[in-house]
Structures are given as structure tokens and as C-alpha cells.
C-alpha atoms as a printed R data frame, in Angstrom:
    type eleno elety resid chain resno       x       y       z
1   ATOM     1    CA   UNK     A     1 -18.359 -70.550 -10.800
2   ATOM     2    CA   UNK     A     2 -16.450 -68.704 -13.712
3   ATOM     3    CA   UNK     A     3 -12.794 -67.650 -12.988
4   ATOM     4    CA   UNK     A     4 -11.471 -65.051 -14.173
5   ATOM     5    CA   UNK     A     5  -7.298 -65.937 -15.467
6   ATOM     6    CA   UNK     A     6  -5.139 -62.981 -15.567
7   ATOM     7    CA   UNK     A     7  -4.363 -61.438 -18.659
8   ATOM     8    CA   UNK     A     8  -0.237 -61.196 -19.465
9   ATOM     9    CA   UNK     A     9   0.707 -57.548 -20.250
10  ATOM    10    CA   UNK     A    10   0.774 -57.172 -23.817
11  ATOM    11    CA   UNK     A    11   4.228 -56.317 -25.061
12  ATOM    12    CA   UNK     A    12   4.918 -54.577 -28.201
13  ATOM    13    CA   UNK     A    13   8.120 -55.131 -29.886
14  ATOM    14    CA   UNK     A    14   9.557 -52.578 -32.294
15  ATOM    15    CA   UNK     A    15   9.288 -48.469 -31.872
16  ATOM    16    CA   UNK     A    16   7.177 -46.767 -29.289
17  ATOM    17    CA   UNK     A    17   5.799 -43.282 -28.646
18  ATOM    18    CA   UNK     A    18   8.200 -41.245 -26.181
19  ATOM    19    CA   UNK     A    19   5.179 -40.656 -24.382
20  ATOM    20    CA   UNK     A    20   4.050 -44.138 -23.330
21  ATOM    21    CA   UNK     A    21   7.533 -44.612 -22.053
22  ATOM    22    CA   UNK     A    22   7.879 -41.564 -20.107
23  ATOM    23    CA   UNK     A    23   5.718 -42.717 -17.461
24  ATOM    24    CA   UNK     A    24   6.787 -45.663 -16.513
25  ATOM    25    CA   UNK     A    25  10.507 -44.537 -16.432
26  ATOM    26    CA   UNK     A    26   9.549 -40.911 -14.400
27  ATOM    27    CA   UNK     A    27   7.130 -42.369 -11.916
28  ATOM    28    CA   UNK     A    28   9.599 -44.047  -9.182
29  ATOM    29    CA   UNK     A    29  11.338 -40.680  -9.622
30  ATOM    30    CA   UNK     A    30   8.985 -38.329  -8.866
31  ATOM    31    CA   UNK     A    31   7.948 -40.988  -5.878
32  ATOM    32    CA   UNK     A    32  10.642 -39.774  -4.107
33  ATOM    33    CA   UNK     A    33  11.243 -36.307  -5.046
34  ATOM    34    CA   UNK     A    34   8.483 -34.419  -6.398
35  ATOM    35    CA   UNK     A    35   8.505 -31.598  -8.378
36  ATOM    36    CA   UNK     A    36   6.612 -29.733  -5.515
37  ATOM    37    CA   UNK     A    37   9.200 -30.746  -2.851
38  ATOM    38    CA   UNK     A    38  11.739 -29.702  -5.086
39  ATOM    39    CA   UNK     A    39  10.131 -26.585  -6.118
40  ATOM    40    CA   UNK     A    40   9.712 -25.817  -2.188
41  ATOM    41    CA   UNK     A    41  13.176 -26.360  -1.215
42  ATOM    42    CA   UNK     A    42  14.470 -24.422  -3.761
43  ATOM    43    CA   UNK     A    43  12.202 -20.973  -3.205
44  ATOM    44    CA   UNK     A    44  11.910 -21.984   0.355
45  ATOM    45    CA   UNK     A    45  13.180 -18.059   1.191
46  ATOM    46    CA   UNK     A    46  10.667 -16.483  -0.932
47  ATOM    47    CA   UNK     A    47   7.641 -18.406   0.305
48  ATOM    48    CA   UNK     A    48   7.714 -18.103   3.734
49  ATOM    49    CA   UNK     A    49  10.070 -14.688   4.391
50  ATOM    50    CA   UNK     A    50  13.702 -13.820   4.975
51  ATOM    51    CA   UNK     A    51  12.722 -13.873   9.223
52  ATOM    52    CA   UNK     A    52  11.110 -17.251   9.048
53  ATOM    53    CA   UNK     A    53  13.695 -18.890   6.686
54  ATOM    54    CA   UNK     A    54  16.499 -18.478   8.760
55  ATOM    55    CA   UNK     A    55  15.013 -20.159  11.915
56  ATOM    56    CA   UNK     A    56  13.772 -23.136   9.920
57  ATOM    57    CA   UNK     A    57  14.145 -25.540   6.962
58  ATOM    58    CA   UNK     A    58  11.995 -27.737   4.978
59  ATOM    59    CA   UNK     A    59  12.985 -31.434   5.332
60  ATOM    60    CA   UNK     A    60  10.713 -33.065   3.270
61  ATOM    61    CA   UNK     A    61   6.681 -33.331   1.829
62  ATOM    62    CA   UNK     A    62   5.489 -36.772   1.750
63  ATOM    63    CA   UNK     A    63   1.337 -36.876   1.281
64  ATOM    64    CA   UNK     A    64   0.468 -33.655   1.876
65  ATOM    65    CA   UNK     A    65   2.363 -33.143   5.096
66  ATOM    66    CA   UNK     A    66   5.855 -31.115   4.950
67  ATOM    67    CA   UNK     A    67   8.187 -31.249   7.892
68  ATOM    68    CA   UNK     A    68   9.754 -28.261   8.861
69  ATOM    69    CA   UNK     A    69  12.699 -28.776  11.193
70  ATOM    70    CA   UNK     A    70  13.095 -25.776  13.617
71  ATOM    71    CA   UNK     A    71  13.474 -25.566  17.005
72  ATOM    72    CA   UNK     A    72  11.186 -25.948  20.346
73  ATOM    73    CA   UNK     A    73   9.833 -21.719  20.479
74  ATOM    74    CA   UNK     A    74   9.572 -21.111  16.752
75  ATOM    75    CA   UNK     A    75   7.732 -24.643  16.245
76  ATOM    76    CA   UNK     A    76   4.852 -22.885  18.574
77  ATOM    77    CA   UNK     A    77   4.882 -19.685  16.775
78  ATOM    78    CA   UNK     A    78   4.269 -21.657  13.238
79  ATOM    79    CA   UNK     A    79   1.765 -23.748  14.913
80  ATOM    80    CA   UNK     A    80   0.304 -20.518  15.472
81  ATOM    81    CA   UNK     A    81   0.594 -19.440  12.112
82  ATOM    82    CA   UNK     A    82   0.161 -22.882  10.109
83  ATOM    83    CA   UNK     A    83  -2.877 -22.059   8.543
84  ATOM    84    CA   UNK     A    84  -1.617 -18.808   7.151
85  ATOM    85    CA   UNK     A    85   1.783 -20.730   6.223
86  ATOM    86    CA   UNK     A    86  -0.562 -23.298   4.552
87  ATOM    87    CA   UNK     A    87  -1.995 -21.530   2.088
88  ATOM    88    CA   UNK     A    88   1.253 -19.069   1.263
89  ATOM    89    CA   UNK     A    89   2.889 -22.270   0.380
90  ATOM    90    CA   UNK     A    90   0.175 -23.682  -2.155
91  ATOM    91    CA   UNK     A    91  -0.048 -20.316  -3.504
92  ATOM    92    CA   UNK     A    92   3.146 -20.323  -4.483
93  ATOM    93    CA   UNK     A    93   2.907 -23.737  -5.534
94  ATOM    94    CA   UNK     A    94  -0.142 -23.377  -7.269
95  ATOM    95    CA   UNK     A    95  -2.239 -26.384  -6.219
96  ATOM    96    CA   UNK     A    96  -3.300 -27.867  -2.385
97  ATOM    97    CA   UNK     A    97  -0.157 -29.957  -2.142
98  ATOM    98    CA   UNK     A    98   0.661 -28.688   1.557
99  ATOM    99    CA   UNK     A    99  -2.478 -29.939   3.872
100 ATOM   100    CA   UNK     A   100  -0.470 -30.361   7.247
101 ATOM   101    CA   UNK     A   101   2.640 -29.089   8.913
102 ATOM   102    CA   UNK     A   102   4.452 -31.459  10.890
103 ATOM   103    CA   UNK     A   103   7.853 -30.012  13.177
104 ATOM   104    CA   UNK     A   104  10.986 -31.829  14.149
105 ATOM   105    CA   UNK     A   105  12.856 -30.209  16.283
106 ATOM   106    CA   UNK     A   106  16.418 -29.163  15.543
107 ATOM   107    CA   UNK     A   107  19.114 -27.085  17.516
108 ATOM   108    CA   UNK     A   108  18.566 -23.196  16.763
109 ATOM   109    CA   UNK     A   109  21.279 -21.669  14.198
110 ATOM   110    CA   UNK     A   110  24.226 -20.423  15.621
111 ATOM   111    CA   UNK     A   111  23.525 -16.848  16.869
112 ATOM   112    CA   UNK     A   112  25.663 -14.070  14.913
113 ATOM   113    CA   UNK     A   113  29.169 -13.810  15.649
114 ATOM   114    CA   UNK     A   114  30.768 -11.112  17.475
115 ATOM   115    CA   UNK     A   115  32.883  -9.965  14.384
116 ATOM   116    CA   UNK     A   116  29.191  -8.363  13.027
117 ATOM   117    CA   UNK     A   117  28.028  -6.690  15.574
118 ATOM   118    CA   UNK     A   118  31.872  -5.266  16.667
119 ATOM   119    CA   UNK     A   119  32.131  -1.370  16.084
120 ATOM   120    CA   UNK     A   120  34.073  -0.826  13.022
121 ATOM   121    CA   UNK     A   121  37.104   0.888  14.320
122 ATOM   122    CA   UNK     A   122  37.669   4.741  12.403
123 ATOM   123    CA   UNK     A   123  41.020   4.563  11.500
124 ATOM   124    CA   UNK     A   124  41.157   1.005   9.485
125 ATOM   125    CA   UNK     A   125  37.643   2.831   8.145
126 ATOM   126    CA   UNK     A   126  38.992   5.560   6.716
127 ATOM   127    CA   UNK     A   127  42.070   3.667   5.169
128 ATOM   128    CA   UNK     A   128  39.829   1.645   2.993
129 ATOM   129    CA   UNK     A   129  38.220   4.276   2.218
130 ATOM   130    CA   UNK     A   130  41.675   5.648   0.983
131 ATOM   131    CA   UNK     A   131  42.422   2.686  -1.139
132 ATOM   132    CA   UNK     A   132  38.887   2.736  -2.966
133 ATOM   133    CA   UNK     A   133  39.297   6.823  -3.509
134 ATOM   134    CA   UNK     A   134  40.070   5.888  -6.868
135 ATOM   135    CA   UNK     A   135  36.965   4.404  -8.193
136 ATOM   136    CA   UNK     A   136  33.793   5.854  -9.144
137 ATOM   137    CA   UNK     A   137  31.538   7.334  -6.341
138 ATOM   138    CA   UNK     A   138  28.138   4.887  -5.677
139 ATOM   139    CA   UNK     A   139  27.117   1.734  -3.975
140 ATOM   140    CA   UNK     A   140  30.024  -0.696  -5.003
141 ATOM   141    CA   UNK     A   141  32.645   1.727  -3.871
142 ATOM   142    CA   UNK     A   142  31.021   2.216  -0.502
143 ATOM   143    CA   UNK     A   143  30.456  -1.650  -0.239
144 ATOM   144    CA   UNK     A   144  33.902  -1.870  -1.087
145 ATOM   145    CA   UNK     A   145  35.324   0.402   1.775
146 ATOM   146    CA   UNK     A   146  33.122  -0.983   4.220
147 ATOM   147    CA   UNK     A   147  34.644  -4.207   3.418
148 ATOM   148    CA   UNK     A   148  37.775  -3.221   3.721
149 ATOM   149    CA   UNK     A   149  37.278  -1.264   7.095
150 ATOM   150    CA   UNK     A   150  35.673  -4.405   8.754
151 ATOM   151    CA   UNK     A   151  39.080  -6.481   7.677
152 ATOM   152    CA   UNK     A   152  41.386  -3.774   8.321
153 ATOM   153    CA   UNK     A   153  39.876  -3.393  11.889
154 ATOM   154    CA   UNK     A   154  39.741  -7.581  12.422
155 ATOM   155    CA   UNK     A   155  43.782  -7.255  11.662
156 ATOM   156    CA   UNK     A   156  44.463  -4.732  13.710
157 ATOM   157    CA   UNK     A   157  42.232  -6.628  16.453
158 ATOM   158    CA   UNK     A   158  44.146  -9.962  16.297
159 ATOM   159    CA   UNK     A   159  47.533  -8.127  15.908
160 ATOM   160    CA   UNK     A   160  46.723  -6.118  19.345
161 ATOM   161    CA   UNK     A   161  45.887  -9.312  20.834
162 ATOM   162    CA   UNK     A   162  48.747 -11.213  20.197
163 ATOM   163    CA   UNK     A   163  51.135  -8.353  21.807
């Protein structure tokens, strides 16, 4: 019976190539976070829609399955809609990197506050409006007074309520 002894890595002293050190240096990187997960996390919005994105998050994508943390009624709408999720993502990746879908659940995002859907009260309206009169007409002026008529009418809220 012939035994086979293991061969020591061969070292090389003196200069190498950039490119047979990369590797070896990069790899327990990308391990953790790969360039896909990172890519997904970052365009997260874009891939899967403004509607979708704000009633769930990617946690992380670990062998071809991503967890999404949402909570318990949206996680059986994507169920619903994993395969069509599926393939949006790795189109926008560009390779099969997402295979399977796995949800955590998560409490639901606070619900919008009062202050946005409040009627914006006339007067504090048109009084921003009378303190942007002076720029140019368009959508940054409007912006502008509509800004200032929300926060005008929040002050004069809170002052009434402290009387």
C-alpha cells in the first residue's frame, strides 16, 4: 500500500503579482458580505417598488435564500408573489443569486402621523405664501410655501393648545 504524504504549500519569497494576492485577502470578505447582498440593500427601493419597500426590508442573502423581514399579512402577499419577486431581483442583479425567499416577521412601520394627513389651515397658508412672494414663480417656490403653511399651521396648533 503506497501513501500518499502531503505536499507543504510552496511559498515564494520576494515580489508577487497583485492578482494572486487579491484572492486570498478578498475571499473571507466577500464570505460575509457579498457584492450581491450589498448591491440589494442598497437599490432595495428600485427593485422591488416604492409600495413594497416601505412594508419590508432585506436582512440578509446567505446561499441563495434572502430574508425579508416584514410583517405577518404582507409576508402572505409576497409568498404570493415570490416567484415574480424572484426573478425582478436577479434581473436587477444580473445572475440567479436569489433562489428562495425566506420571511421573518417584524412589527409593521409606524402608520403616518397625524401632522400629514391634518388639513393645512388657510391663513398660516397664505402667510407663507406671503413670505416666498418674492422668489421666482415654479416648483421650489410652491414647495417652499407649502412648507411653510404646514409649520405655520403646527405653531398655531400647539400655541391654541396650550391656552
Amino acid at each position: 500500500m503506497v501513501t500518499r504524504m502531503a505536499v507543504p504549500e510552496r511559498r515564494v519569497y520576494g515580489p508577487q503579482s497583485l492578482g494572486g494576492l487579491l484572492p486570498r485577502i478578498t475571499r473571507p470578505a466577500f464570505r460575509r458580505h457579498s457584492p450581491a447582498a450589498a448591491q440589494l440593500m442598497a437599490d432595495w427601493a428600485d427593485i422591488i417598488g416604492p409600495a413594497l419597500a416601505a412594508v419590508t426590508a432585506p436582512r440578509r442573502l446567505v446561499s441563495g435564500t434572502l430574508t425579508l423581514a416584514c410583517s405577518g399579512p404582507i409576508a402572505l402577499e409576497l409568498q404570493h408573489l415570490s416567484t415574480e419577486l424572484i426573478a425582478r431581483l436577479n434581473g436587477q442583479l444580473g445572475s440567479q443569486t436569489v433562489h428562495r425567499l425566506r420571511f421573518v416577521q417584524t412589527a409593521p412601520p409606524p402608520a403616518a402621523t397625524a401632522a400629514a394627513t391634518r388639513p393645512v389651515d388657510p391663513a398660516a397658508h397664505r402667510a407663507a405664501e406671503a413670505s416666498v412672494a418674492h422668489l421666482p414663480a415654479g416648483p421650489l417656490r410652491e414647495a417652499l410655501a407649502n412648507l411653510g403653511g404646514a409649520v405655520l399651521g403646527q405653531l398655531s396648533t400647539s400655541a391654541q393648545g396650550q391656552r
